[in-house]
Short mmCIF file of C-alpha atoms in Angstrom, two decimals:
data_model
loop_
_atom_site.label_atom_id
_atom_site.label_comp_id
_atom_site.label_asym_id
_atom_site.label_seq_id
_atom_site.Cartn_x
_atom_site.Cartn_y
_atom_site.Cartn_z
CA MET A 718 0.27 -19.68 -22.72
CA GLN A 719 -1.26 -18.31 -19.53
CA LYS A 720 -3.42 -21.42 -19.20
CA GLN A 721 -0.32 -23.59 -19.58
CA LEU A 722 1.42 -21.64 -16.82
CA GLN A 723 -1.62 -21.98 -14.57
CA GLN A 724 -1.67 -25.73 -15.23
CA ILE A 725 2.04 -26.03 -14.39
CA THR A 726 1.37 -24.14 -11.15
CA ALA A 727 -1.39 -26.64 -10.32
CA ASN A 728 0.77 -29.64 -11.26
CA MET A 729 3.55 -28.45 -8.96
CA LEU A 730 1.16 -27.50 -6.12
CA LEU A 731 3.03 -24.22 -6.18
CA GLU A 732 1.89 -21.78 -3.49
CA GLU A 733 3.10 -18.87 -5.61
CA HIS A 734 0.90 -18.02 -8.57
CA TYR A 735 1.93 -18.35 -12.21
CA HIS A 736 3.57 -14.90 -12.11
CA THR A 737 6.63 -16.58 -10.59
CA LEU A 738 6.82 -18.82 -13.66
CA GLU A 739 6.65 -15.72 -15.86
CA LYS A 740 9.66 -14.31 -14.04
CA ALA A 741 11.59 -17.54 -14.57
CA LEU A 742 10.74 -17.67 -18.28
CA LEU A 743 11.80 -14.04 -18.80
CA ALA A 744 15.09 -14.82 -17.08
CA LEU A 745 15.65 -17.78 -19.42
CA TYR A 746 14.73 -15.67 -22.43
CA PHE A 747 16.95 -12.67 -21.69
CA HIS A 748 19.80 -14.38 -19.82
CA LYS A 749 20.02 -17.15 -22.46
CA ASN A 750 21.26 -19.80 -20.02
CA CYS A 751 20.46 -20.18 -16.32
CA THR A 752 21.67 -22.75 -13.83
CA THR A 753 19.15 -24.01 -11.31
CA LYS A 754 20.92 -22.07 -8.57
CA SER A 755 20.97 -18.78 -10.47
CA LEU A 756 17.29 -19.15 -11.41
CA ALA A 757 16.47 -19.85 -7.76
CA ASN A 758 18.18 -16.58 -6.81
CA MET A 759 16.26 -14.63 -9.44
CA THR A 760 12.85 -16.07 -8.52
CA ASP A 761 13.35 -16.34 -4.74
CA LEU A 762 12.32 -19.99 -4.88
CA PRO A 763 14.02 -23.01 -3.24
CA ILE A 764 16.29 -25.01 -5.55
CA PRO A 765 14.09 -28.22 -5.45
CA ILE A 766 11.07 -26.19 -6.63
CA VAL A 767 13.11 -24.58 -9.43
CA SER A 768 14.29 -28.05 -10.53
CA ALA A 769 10.69 -29.26 -10.67
CA MET A 770 9.70 -26.10 -12.55
CA LYS A 771 12.39 -26.67 -15.18
CA LYS A 772 11.14 -30.22 -15.71
CA GLU A 773 7.65 -28.86 -16.33
CA PHE A 774 9.07 -26.37 -18.85
CA ALA A 775 10.85 -29.23 -20.61
CA LYS A 776 7.57 -31.18 -20.84
CA GLN A 777 6.10 -28.24 -22.74
CA GLY A 778 9.03 -28.31 -25.15
CA TRP A 779 10.31 -24.93 -23.96
CA GLY A 780 13.69 -26.12 -22.72
CA LYS A 781 15.30 -26.54 -19.34
CA HIS A 782 18.56 -24.67 -18.70
CA SER A 783 18.12 -22.66 -21.88
CA LEU A 784 15.15 -22.18 -24.18
CA THR A 785 14.46 -24.16 -27.31
CA LYS A 786 13.32 -22.34 -30.45
CA LYS A 787 9.77 -23.33 -29.54
CA GLY A 788 10.25 -21.85 -26.06
CA GLN A 789 11.76 -18.63 -27.43
CA LEU A 790 8.86 -18.19 -29.84
CA ALA A 791 6.22 -18.94 -27.20
CA ILE A 792 7.68 -16.46 -24.72
CA SER A 793 8.31 -13.81 -27.37
CA GLN A 794 4.69 -14.00 -28.47
CA TYR A 795 3.32 -14.07 -24.92
CA PHE A 796 5.25 -10.98 -23.79
CA GLN A 797 5.31 -9.28 -27.23
CA LEU A 798 9.12 -9.18 -27.25
CA SER A 799 9.69 -8.54 -30.94
CA GLY A 800 12.52 -6.00 -31.18
CA ALA A 801 13.28 -6.24 -27.45
CA ASN A 802 16.63 -5.00 -26.17
CA ALA A 803 17.87 -8.16 -24.45
CA LYS A 804 21.18 -6.62 -23.43
CA LEU A 805 19.51 -3.68 -21.68
CA TYR A 806 17.06 -5.96 -19.86
CA PHE A 807 19.92 -8.17 -18.71
CA GLN A 808 22.05 -5.26 -17.49
CA LEU A 809 19.21 -3.46 -15.70
CA THR A 810 18.19 -6.62 -13.83
CA THR A 811 21.66 -7.89 -12.89
CA ASP A 812 24.10 -4.97 -12.65
CA ASN A 813 23.37 -2.31 -9.99
CA SER A 814 26.26 -0.14 -11.13
CA PHE A 815 24.95 -0.09 -14.69
CA ARG A 816 21.45 0.61 -13.39
CA THR A 817 22.64 3.68 -11.46
CA GLU A 818 24.57 4.93 -14.48
CA TRP A 819 21.61 4.31 -16.80
CA ILE A 820 19.32 6.38 -14.57
CA ALA A 821 21.82 9.24 -14.49
CA GLN A 822 22.22 9.17 -18.30
CA ASN A 823 18.47 9.31 -18.91
CA ILE A 824 17.54 12.07 -16.46
CA SER A 825 18.36 14.84 -18.94
CA GLY A 826 16.29 13.17 -21.67
CA LEU A 827 13.20 13.24 -19.48
CA SER A 828 13.80 16.54 -17.69
CA THR A 829 12.28 18.63 -20.48
CA ILE A 830 9.11 16.54 -20.34
CA TYR A 831 8.96 16.66 -16.55
CA ASP A 832 9.46 20.42 -16.54
CA ALA A 833 6.07 20.65 -18.24
CA ARG A 834 4.28 19.31 -15.16
CA PRO A 835 1.69 21.69 -13.68
CA THR A 836 2.53 23.36 -10.38
CA ALA A 837 1.85 21.18 -7.36
CA ASP A 838 -1.57 21.64 -5.74
CA VAL A 839 -0.80 21.29 -2.04
CA ALA A 840 -4.52 21.29 -1.22
CA ILE A 841 -4.64 17.71 -2.54
CA ASP A 842 -1.22 16.75 -1.15
CA GLN A 843 0.61 16.97 -4.47
CA ALA A 844 4.41 17.09 -4.37
CA LYS A 845 6.46 16.57 -7.52
CA CYS A 846 8.97 13.77 -7.36
CA THR A 847 12.35 14.15 -9.10
CA VAL A 848 13.03 12.57 -12.49
CA ASP A 849 15.53 10.29 -10.78
CA THR A 850 12.73 9.05 -8.48
CA ALA A 851 10.34 8.50 -11.39
CA LEU A 852 12.87 6.27 -13.16
CA LYS A 853 13.63 4.31 -9.99
CA ARG A 854 9.93 3.73 -9.41
CA ALA A 855 9.46 2.60 -13.02
CA LEU A 856 12.28 0.06 -12.67
CA LEU A 857 10.36 -1.59 -9.83
CA ALA A 858 7.88 -2.86 -12.42
CA LEU A 859 10.80 -4.55 -14.17
CA ASP A 860 12.08 -6.04 -10.91
CA TYR A 861 8.69 -7.53 -10.01
CA THR A 862 7.77 -8.75 -13.54
CA MET A 863 5.04 -6.15 -13.84
CA LEU A 864 6.27 -4.27 -16.94
CA LEU A 865 5.90 -6.58 -19.94
CA ASN A 866 2.49 -7.66 -21.25
CA LYS A 867 0.72 -6.08 -18.26
CA ARG A 868 -1.95 -3.54 -17.43
CA ILE A 869 -0.59 -0.85 -15.12
CA LEU A 870 -2.69 1.71 -13.23
CA CYS A 871 -1.28 5.01 -11.96
CA LEU A 872 -3.83 6.11 -9.37
CA GLY A 873 -3.11 9.81 -9.06
CA ASP A 874 -0.13 10.73 -11.22
CA ASP A 875 1.10 14.26 -10.64
CA ASP A 876 4.51 12.52 -10.42
CA PHE A 877 4.23 11.42 -14.08
CA ILE A 878 5.26 7.85 -13.22
CA SER A 879 3.24 6.80 -16.26
CA ILE A 880 5.67 8.70 -18.49
CA ALA A 881 8.71 7.03 -16.88
CA LEU A 882 7.09 3.60 -17.25
CA ALA A 883 6.28 4.18 -20.91
CA PHE A 884 9.81 5.52 -21.50
CA LEU A 885 11.35 2.39 -19.94
CA LEU A 886 8.98 0.15 -21.87
CA LYS A 887 9.97 1.69 -25.22
CA LYS A 888 13.64 1.23 -24.36
CA ILE A 889 13.26 -2.48 -23.52
CA ALA A 890 10.30 -3.80 -25.52
CA PRO A 891 8.87 -1.19 -27.90
CA HIS A 892 6.21 -3.56 -29.24
CA SER A 893 4.98 -4.82 -25.88
CA ALA A 894 1.22 -5.09 -25.36
CA THR A 895 1.49 -3.28 -22.00
CA LYS A 896 -1.21 -0.67 -21.34
CA ILE A 897 -0.83 2.15 -18.82
CA VAL A 898 -3.88 3.95 -17.42
CA VAL A 899 -3.77 7.19 -15.43
CA LEU A 900 -6.71 8.10 -13.17
CA ASP A 901 -6.47 11.53 -11.56
CA ILE A 902 -8.64 14.32 -10.18
CA ASP A 903 -6.37 17.07 -11.58
CA ARG A 904 -7.41 17.85 -15.16
CA ARG A 905 -4.18 19.81 -15.69
CA VAL A 906 -2.20 16.63 -15.04
CA LEU A 907 -4.46 14.56 -17.30
CA SER A 908 -4.25 17.05 -20.17
CA THR A 909 -0.45 17.30 -19.98
CA ILE A 910 0.04 13.52 -19.84
CA SER A 911 -2.37 12.98 -22.75
CA ASN A 912 -0.50 15.50 -24.89
CA ILE A 913 2.88 13.96 -24.08
CA ALA A 914 1.55 10.43 -24.78
CA LYS A 915 0.26 11.62 -28.16
CA ASP A 916 3.46 13.44 -29.11
CA TYR A 917 5.75 10.55 -28.16
CA GLU A 918 3.36 7.71 -29.11
CA LEU A 919 3.25 6.27 -25.60
CA PRO A 920 0.71 3.56 -24.54
CA ILE A 921 -0.96 5.76 -21.93
CA LYS A 922 -4.64 6.48 -21.42
CA ALA A 923 -5.52 9.35 -19.05
CA ASP A 924 -8.99 9.61 -17.53
CA TYR A 925 -10.63 11.84 -14.91
CA TYR A 926 -11.48 10.13 -11.62
CA ASN A 927 -12.22 11.40 -8.12
CA VAL A 928 -11.07 8.67 -5.75
CA GLN A 929 -13.86 9.58 -3.33
CA GLU A 930 -16.32 8.22 -5.90
CA PRO A 931 -16.71 4.45 -6.47
CA LEU A 932 -14.24 3.05 -9.00
CA PRO A 933 -15.96 2.87 -12.43
CA LYS A 934 -16.81 -0.68 -13.53
CA THR A 935 -14.67 -0.12 -16.64
CA TYR A 936 -11.58 -0.22 -14.45
CA ALA A 937 -12.62 -2.82 -11.88
CA HIS A 938 -10.41 -5.95 -11.65
CA GLN A 939 -8.45 -4.99 -14.76
CA PHE A 940 -4.88 -4.33 -13.60
CA ASP A 941 -1.76 -6.30 -12.74
CA CYS A 942 -0.20 -3.58 -10.61
CA VAL A 943 -0.95 -0.12 -9.26
CA TYR A 944 1.31 2.87 -8.59
CA THR A 945 -0.02 5.39 -6.10
CA ASP A 946 1.41 8.27 -4.07
CA THR A 947 -1.47 8.81 -1.67
CA PRO A 948 -2.52 11.73 0.53
CA TYR A 949 -0.40 11.90 3.67
CA THR A 950 -3.21 10.94 6.05
CA LEU A 951 -4.08 7.42 7.19
CA ILE A 952 -7.65 7.69 5.91
CA GLY A 953 -6.37 9.02 2.58
CA ALA A 954 -3.99 6.08 2.22
CA GLN A 955 -6.75 3.64 3.16
CA LEU A 956 -9.09 5.10 0.54
CA PHE A 957 -6.54 5.04 -2.29
CA LEU A 958 -5.43 1.50 -1.40
CA SER A 959 -9.06 0.34 -1.22
CA ARG A 960 -9.59 1.65 -4.75
CA ALA A 961 -6.35 -0.08 -5.80
CA ILE A 962 -7.72 -3.38 -4.48
CA ASN A 963 -10.90 -2.82 -6.51
CA ALA A 964 -8.81 -2.14 -9.63
CA LEU A 965 -6.46 -5.12 -9.39
CA LYS A 966 -7.15 -8.49 -10.94
CA PRO A 967 -8.51 -10.83 -8.25
CA GLU A 968 -5.60 -13.33 -8.32
CA ALA A 969 -2.99 -13.09 -5.59
CA MET A 970 0.58 -11.82 -6.11
CA ARG A 971 -0.44 -8.58 -7.81
CA HIS A 972 1.58 -5.57 -6.72
CA VAL A 973 0.95 -2.06 -5.40
CA PHE A 974 3.87 0.38 -5.37
CA PHE A 975 2.67 2.69 -2.62
CA SER A 976 4.46 5.91 -1.65
CA TYR A 977 3.66 7.51 1.69
CA ALA A 978 5.22 10.14 3.91
CA LYS A 979 7.46 9.04 6.76
CA ARG A 980 5.58 9.20 10.04
CA SER A 981 6.08 8.63 13.75
CA TYR A 982 6.41 5.05 14.99
CA GLN A 983 2.84 5.15 16.27
CA LYS A 984 1.44 6.29 12.93
CA GLN A 985 3.67 3.82 11.10
CA TRP A 986 2.25 1.06 13.28
CA GLU A 987 -1.32 2.18 12.53
CA LEU A 988 -0.56 2.18 8.80
CA GLN A 989 1.00 -1.28 8.82
CA GLN A 990 -1.88 -2.64 10.91
CA SER A 991 -4.22 -1.29 8.25
CA LEU A 992 -2.20 -2.85 5.41
CA GLN A 993 -2.36 -6.21 7.14
CA ALA A 994 -6.09 -5.90 7.76
CA MET A 995 -6.67 -5.26 4.05
CA GLY A 996 -4.76 -8.46 3.20
CA PHE A 997 -1.52 -6.98 1.86
CA VAL A 998 1.91 -8.50 2.40
CA ILE A 999 4.67 -5.90 2.72
CA ASN A 1000 7.26 -7.30 0.31
CA SER A 1001 9.73 -4.53 1.12
CA ILE A 1002 9.99 -0.90 2.19
CA LYS A 1003 12.26 1.33 0.11
CA TYR A 1004 13.74 4.35 1.86
CA ASP A 1005 16.17 5.37 -0.90
CA ILE A 1006 13.83 5.96 -3.86
CA ASN A 1007 11.39 8.80 -3.20
CA THR A 1008 12.75 12.34 -3.36
CA TYR A 1009 10.56 15.38 -4.01
CA GLU A 1010 11.19 18.84 -5.36
CA GLY A 1011 10.84 21.42 -2.58
CA ALA A 1012 8.53 19.27 -0.46
CA GLN A 1013 9.39 20.61 2.96
CA ILE A 1014 6.25 19.08 4.43
CA LEU A 1015 7.78 15.65 3.75
CA GLY A 1016 11.35 16.51 4.53
CA ALA A 1017 11.75 16.13 0.73
CA THR A 1018 11.56 12.32 0.99
CA SER A 1019 9.03 9.56 1.63
CA GLN A 1020 8.99 5.79 1.93
CA LEU A 1021 7.83 3.40 -0.78
CA PHE A 1022 6.06 0.19 0.16
CA VAL A 1023 6.14 -2.72 -2.29
CA LEU A 1024 2.84 -4.44 -1.44
CA GLN A 1025 1.79 -7.85 -2.66
CA THR A 1026 -1.82 -9.02 -2.76
CA THR A 1027 -3.03 -12.26 -1.21
CA GLU A 1028 -6.19 -14.32 -1.48
CA HIS A 1029 -7.59 -12.45 1.53
CA MET A 1030 -7.95 -8.92 0.17
CA ILE A 1031 -10.60 -6.72 1.81
CA SER A 1032 -11.16 -3.10 0.85
CA HIS A 1033 -11.01 -0.94 3.96
CA ILE A 1034 -13.55 1.37 2.32
CA PRO A 1035 -16.40 -0.15 0.26
CA ASN A 1036 -16.74 0.71 -3.41
CA GLN A 1037 -20.53 1.05 -3.42
CA ARG A 1038 -21.01 4.73 -2.64
CA LYS A 1039 -19.29 8.09 -2.44
CA PHE A 1040 -16.81 8.54 0.40
CA THR A 1041 -17.52 11.82 2.18
CA ARG A 1042 -14.96 12.09 4.98
CA PRO A 1043 -11.92 14.41 4.65
CA ILE A 1044 -8.83 12.68 3.24
CA TYR A 1045 -6.23 15.38 2.53
CA THR A 1046 -3.79 16.77 5.07
CA GLY A 1047 -5.20 20.29 4.83
CA GLU A 1048 -8.69 18.94 5.60
CA VAL A 1049 -7.72 16.51 8.35
CA GLU A 1050 -5.05 18.67 10.00
CA ARG A 1051 -5.99 22.34 9.65
CA LYS A 1052 -2.67 24.14 9.85
CA SER A 1053 -2.25 27.85 10.29
CA VAL A 1054 1.12 29.59 10.32
CA VAL A 1055 1.82 33.21 11.23
CA TYR A 1056 4.46 34.73 8.95
CA GLN A 1057 6.11 38.12 9.41
CA CYS A 1058 7.47 40.26 6.61
CA ILE A 1059 11.23 40.61 7.11
CA ARG A 1060 11.18 44.21 5.84
CA CYS A 1061 8.12 45.91 7.36
CA LYS A 1062 7.25 43.36 10.12
CA HIS A 1063 3.67 43.02 8.87
CA SER A 1064 2.15 39.71 10.09
CA LEU A 1065 -0.19 37.43 8.14
CA ILE A 1066 -1.88 34.10 8.85
CA VAL A 1067 -1.35 31.46 6.15
CA GLY A 1068 -3.51 28.34 6.01
CA ALA A 1069 -6.93 26.96 5.14
CA LYS A 1070 -9.77 29.53 5.01
CA ASN A 1071 -7.29 32.44 4.87
CA GLN A 1072 -6.40 34.72 1.97
CA TYR A 1073 -3.18 32.76 1.43
CA THR A 1074 -3.43 29.00 1.92
CA THR A 1075 0.30 28.34 1.34
CA ILE A 1076 3.55 30.23 1.88
CA THR A 1077 4.22 29.80 -1.85
CA GLN A 1078 1.13 31.88 -2.65
CA LEU A 1079 2.16 34.55 -0.17
CA GLN A 1080 5.70 34.73 -1.56
CA SER A 1081 4.35 34.92 -5.08
CA SER A 1082 2.05 37.85 -4.20
CA GLY A 1083 4.45 39.55 -1.84
CA CYS A 1084 3.72 41.42 1.37
CA PRO A 1085 0.46 43.40 0.97
CA SER A 1086 2.12 46.38 2.71
CA CYS A 1087 5.55 46.62 1.07
CA LYS A 1088 5.59 43.88 -1.65
CA ASN A 1089 8.66 42.22 -0.08
CA LYS A 1090 8.77 38.48 -0.80
CA LYS A 1091 10.77 37.26 2.19
CA PHE A 1092 9.03 36.16 5.40
CA SER A 1093 9.94 34.52 8.69
CA GLN A 1094 7.74 32.01 10.54
CA ILE A 1095 6.45 33.29 13.89
CA LYS A 1096 3.93 30.70 15.06
CA ARG A 1097 2.50 27.40 13.83
CA THR A 1098 -0.63 25.56 15.04
CA VAL A 1099 -2.31 22.32 13.94
CA GLN A 1100 -5.96 21.61 14.64
CA LYS A 1101 -7.07 18.07 13.85
CA THR A 1102 -10.62 17.44 12.74
CA GLN A 1103 -12.78 15.62 15.24
CA ASP A 1104 -13.02 12.38 13.27
CA GLN A 1105 -9.29 11.79 13.72
CA HIS A 1106 -9.97 10.76 17.32
CA ALA A 1107 -11.08 7.17 17.85
CA LEU A 1108 -14.57 6.66 19.22
CA GLY A 1109 -13.59 3.32 20.69
CA HIS A 1110 -10.54 1.24 21.62
CA HIS A 1111 -10.83 -2.49 20.93
CA ILE A 1112 -8.42 -5.29 21.83
CA LEU A 1113 -8.97 -8.68 20.21
CA LEU A 1114 -7.21 -11.16 22.50
CA GLU A 1115 -6.42 -14.72 21.45
CA LEU A 1116 -5.29 -17.18 24.14
CA HIS A 1117 -3.82 -20.57 23.23
CA ASP A 1118 -2.62 -23.47 25.42
CA CYS A 1119 -4.86 -22.42 28.30
CA ASP A 1120 -5.94 -24.34 31.40
CA VAL A 1121 -8.45 -26.74 29.78
CA ALA A 1122 -10.55 -27.33 32.90
CA LEU A 1123 -10.88 -23.61 33.49
CA LEU A 1124 -12.07 -23.03 29.92
CA ASN A 1125 -15.13 -25.17 30.69
CA ASP A 1126 -15.95 -23.66 34.12
CA VAL A 1127 -18.60 -21.01 33.58
CA GLN A 1128 -18.55 -19.69 37.19
CA LYS A 1129 -14.79 -19.18 37.31
CA ILE A 1130 -14.81 -17.55 33.85
CA LYS A 1131 -17.54 -15.13 34.98
CA THR A 1132 -15.48 -14.23 38.05
CA ILE A 1133 -12.34 -13.64 35.96
CA MET A 1134 -14.11 -11.45 33.40
CA CYS A 1135 -15.88 -9.35 36.03
CA GLN A 1136 -12.65 -8.94 37.96
CA ALA A 1137 -10.91 -7.90 34.71
CA ALA A 1138 -13.51 -5.15 34.31
CA HIS A 1139 -12.70 -3.93 37.82
CA LYS A 1140 -8.96 -4.07 37.03
CA ALA A 1141 -9.66 -1.80 34.06
CA LYS A 1142 -11.48 0.62 36.41
CA ALA A 1143 -14.69 0.11 34.42
CA THR A 1144 -18.23 0.24 35.84
CA ILE A 1145 -20.18 -3.01 35.41
CA VAL A 1146 -23.83 -2.65 34.32
CA THR A 1147 -24.75 -6.34 33.91
CA GLU A 1148 -23.30 -9.69 32.87
CA ASN A 1149 -24.51 -12.91 31.26
CA PHE A 1150 -22.63 -16.20 30.85
CA HIS A 1151 -23.70 -19.53 29.36
CA HIS A 1152 -22.20 -23.05 29.42
CA PHE A 1153 -22.67 -25.15 26.28
CA SER A 1154 -22.98 -28.93 26.23
CA PRO A 1155 -20.69 -30.81 26.24
CA TYR A 1156 -18.18 -27.98 26.58
CA GLY A 1157 -17.54 -24.34 25.84
CA VAL A 1158 -18.50 -21.07 27.50
CA SER A 1159 -19.72 -17.76 26.09
CA GLY A 1160 -20.20 -14.64 28.12
CA VAL A 1161 -20.44 -10.87 28.16
CA VAL A 1162 -19.81 -8.21 30.78
CA ILE A 1163 -21.61 -4.98 29.87
CA ILE A 1164 -19.83 -1.95 31.29
CA GLN A 1165 -20.84 1.69 31.15
CA GLU A 1166 -17.88 2.24 28.85
CA SER A 1167 -18.79 -0.69 26.47
CA HIS A 1168 -18.14 -4.44 27.03
CA LEU A 1169 -15.90 -7.47 27.58
CA THR A 1170 -16.80 -10.73 25.82
CA ILE A 1171 -15.41 -14.28 25.76
CA HIS A 1172 -15.94 -17.60 23.98
CA THR A 1173 -13.93 -20.70 24.85
CA TRP A 1174 -13.01 -23.92 23.03
CA PRO A 1175 -11.77 -26.25 25.81
CA GLU A 1176 -11.13 -29.04 23.32
CA TYR A 1177 -8.50 -26.81 21.68
CA GLY A 1178 -7.27 -25.02 24.79
CA TYR A 1179 -8.31 -21.75 23.16
CA ALA A 1180 -10.25 -18.65 24.18
CA ALA A 1181 -11.29 -15.64 22.07
CA ILE A 1182 -11.77 -12.44 24.08
CA ASP A 1183 -12.81 -8.89 23.20
CA VAL A 1184 -12.12 -5.93 25.45
CA PHE A 1185 -13.82 -2.82 24.09
CA THR A 1186 -14.21 0.67 25.53
CA CYS A 1187 -15.33 4.08 24.36
CA ASN A 1188 -13.45 5.72 27.23
CA SER A 1189 -9.76 6.26 26.59
CA LYS A 1190 -9.08 6.42 30.34
CA ILE A 1191 -10.07 2.77 30.85
CA ALA A 1192 -7.00 0.59 31.57
CA LEU A 1193 -7.47 -1.97 28.80
CA GLN A 1194 -4.00 -3.48 29.07
CA GLU A 1195 -4.42 -4.19 32.79
CA ALA A 1196 -7.61 -6.13 32.01
CA VAL A 1197 -5.89 -8.03 29.19
CA GLN A 1198 -2.86 -8.90 31.32
CA TYR A 1199 -5.07 -10.12 34.17
CA ILE A 1200 -7.15 -12.33 31.87
CA THR A 1201 -4.04 -13.80 30.22
CA GLU A 1202 -2.51 -14.68 33.58
CA GLN A 1203 -5.71 -16.17 35.02
CA PHE A 1204 -6.21 -18.51 32.06
CA ASN A 1205 -2.54 -19.55 32.28
CA ALA A 1206 -2.20 -19.03 28.52
CA GLY A 1207 0.92 -20.50 26.97
CA ASN A 1208 0.55 -18.26 23.95
CA ALA A 1209 -1.28 -14.93 23.71
CA THR A 1210 -1.69 -12.48 20.81
CA GLN A 1211 -3.38 -9.09 20.67
CA HIS A 1212 -4.88 -7.07 17.84
CA TYR A 1213 -5.51 -3.43 18.72
CA VAL A 1214 -8.23 -1.70 16.70
CA TYR A 1215 -9.29 1.95 16.75
CA ARG A 1216 -13.06 2.06 16.26
CA GLY A 1217 -14.80 4.94 14.51
CA LYS A 1218 -11.56 6.70 13.58
#
């Protein structure tokens, strides 16, 4: 049936991949009868496209507004829906009030299982999510048609999202062919999940994997979606997401459900720039899902990005060799906190390379002088590792609708670029510019702090410019503004890149 769906996608010249057709067919199967308008709402497609899609379904003999017996059988076999709870699927996907009530009713049933989770290892940024959060995350797979007849990867799973997914799967389609794989560095987590999966007959496979190693070939390009709650550093997120890209099937419109701590606007911008550079589309950002048990470092909450893959995916970190840079918060930001015993006033330093690395450990052991377990914070310092600072600052400037005559004048372009270097307070070492026949100019201004480069396409009114410096005191934006004004650009865009960070 997958080949038929791919052919329908080709026949319709549909930009979305066949996964959108899967969503439509599941809606027809579980909702019994769908108008064109209602199906358009459920698939986020324009009504004319949904009408054309229904006609293609009818050509296959599957039905149009409702499924024929042939259509029901084909979809049931494709998604392994024998014994499926159609009413539950319908209510969970259409009724938010029922969904909220269903989550509340099932928390107690899972709490006993979740209580068996090992203690959080803060050294690798673990923080246990609540059972409520686990169920909400699992329901995302249902919302994005990533639950039935799929391969799901949980990349790092101290949150036990795999258990919530398997629980939901058994409730809706107990005979589904869905497979869930857990890859984690914490053998305690793997052992506990494996035992639970065995006891409850859940379709979960748990395997040891250190994300700093290349992804094993066994798991490369095998999955439809990935769940990951990454370390709370940018480089940690980039590494986990790079491995997720390696694990996903190569077609577009696969999903990554990515949880990450809330950060400052600047850090949020850096993260989203990175997501875009890797080829992800941010489908949505959920601020009301992730809650953690006693995770003061996060403010007890985090954001969840629903990421969608495109045909332009690029791993930020290659999969060929071991990654050796620090990725966890405790490695990247070395924190030390001075605590004072409330009873005897004895002071201790808590943090990396000290006797107690966390306040939890100190409280558990008690004050070494009087065994009291209550402490007050006196002083807190954060020392970032050197590789957090960018070695270079790089602006990629694109100028459209420029002065066409100027774009072909090598002497004027050289003057503008050298003057831009002066505007940036840079020191020019040398320059070289060349005019191509019949048109186009390329040039470089070498400065002590790095370089400025340009290439022009007069026939398109376009210029591509790089302004790069290894000195943070250089006024890059003044150079960029000057260049933009001198070329009389009607449209200008910038891409800011931190080099060597």
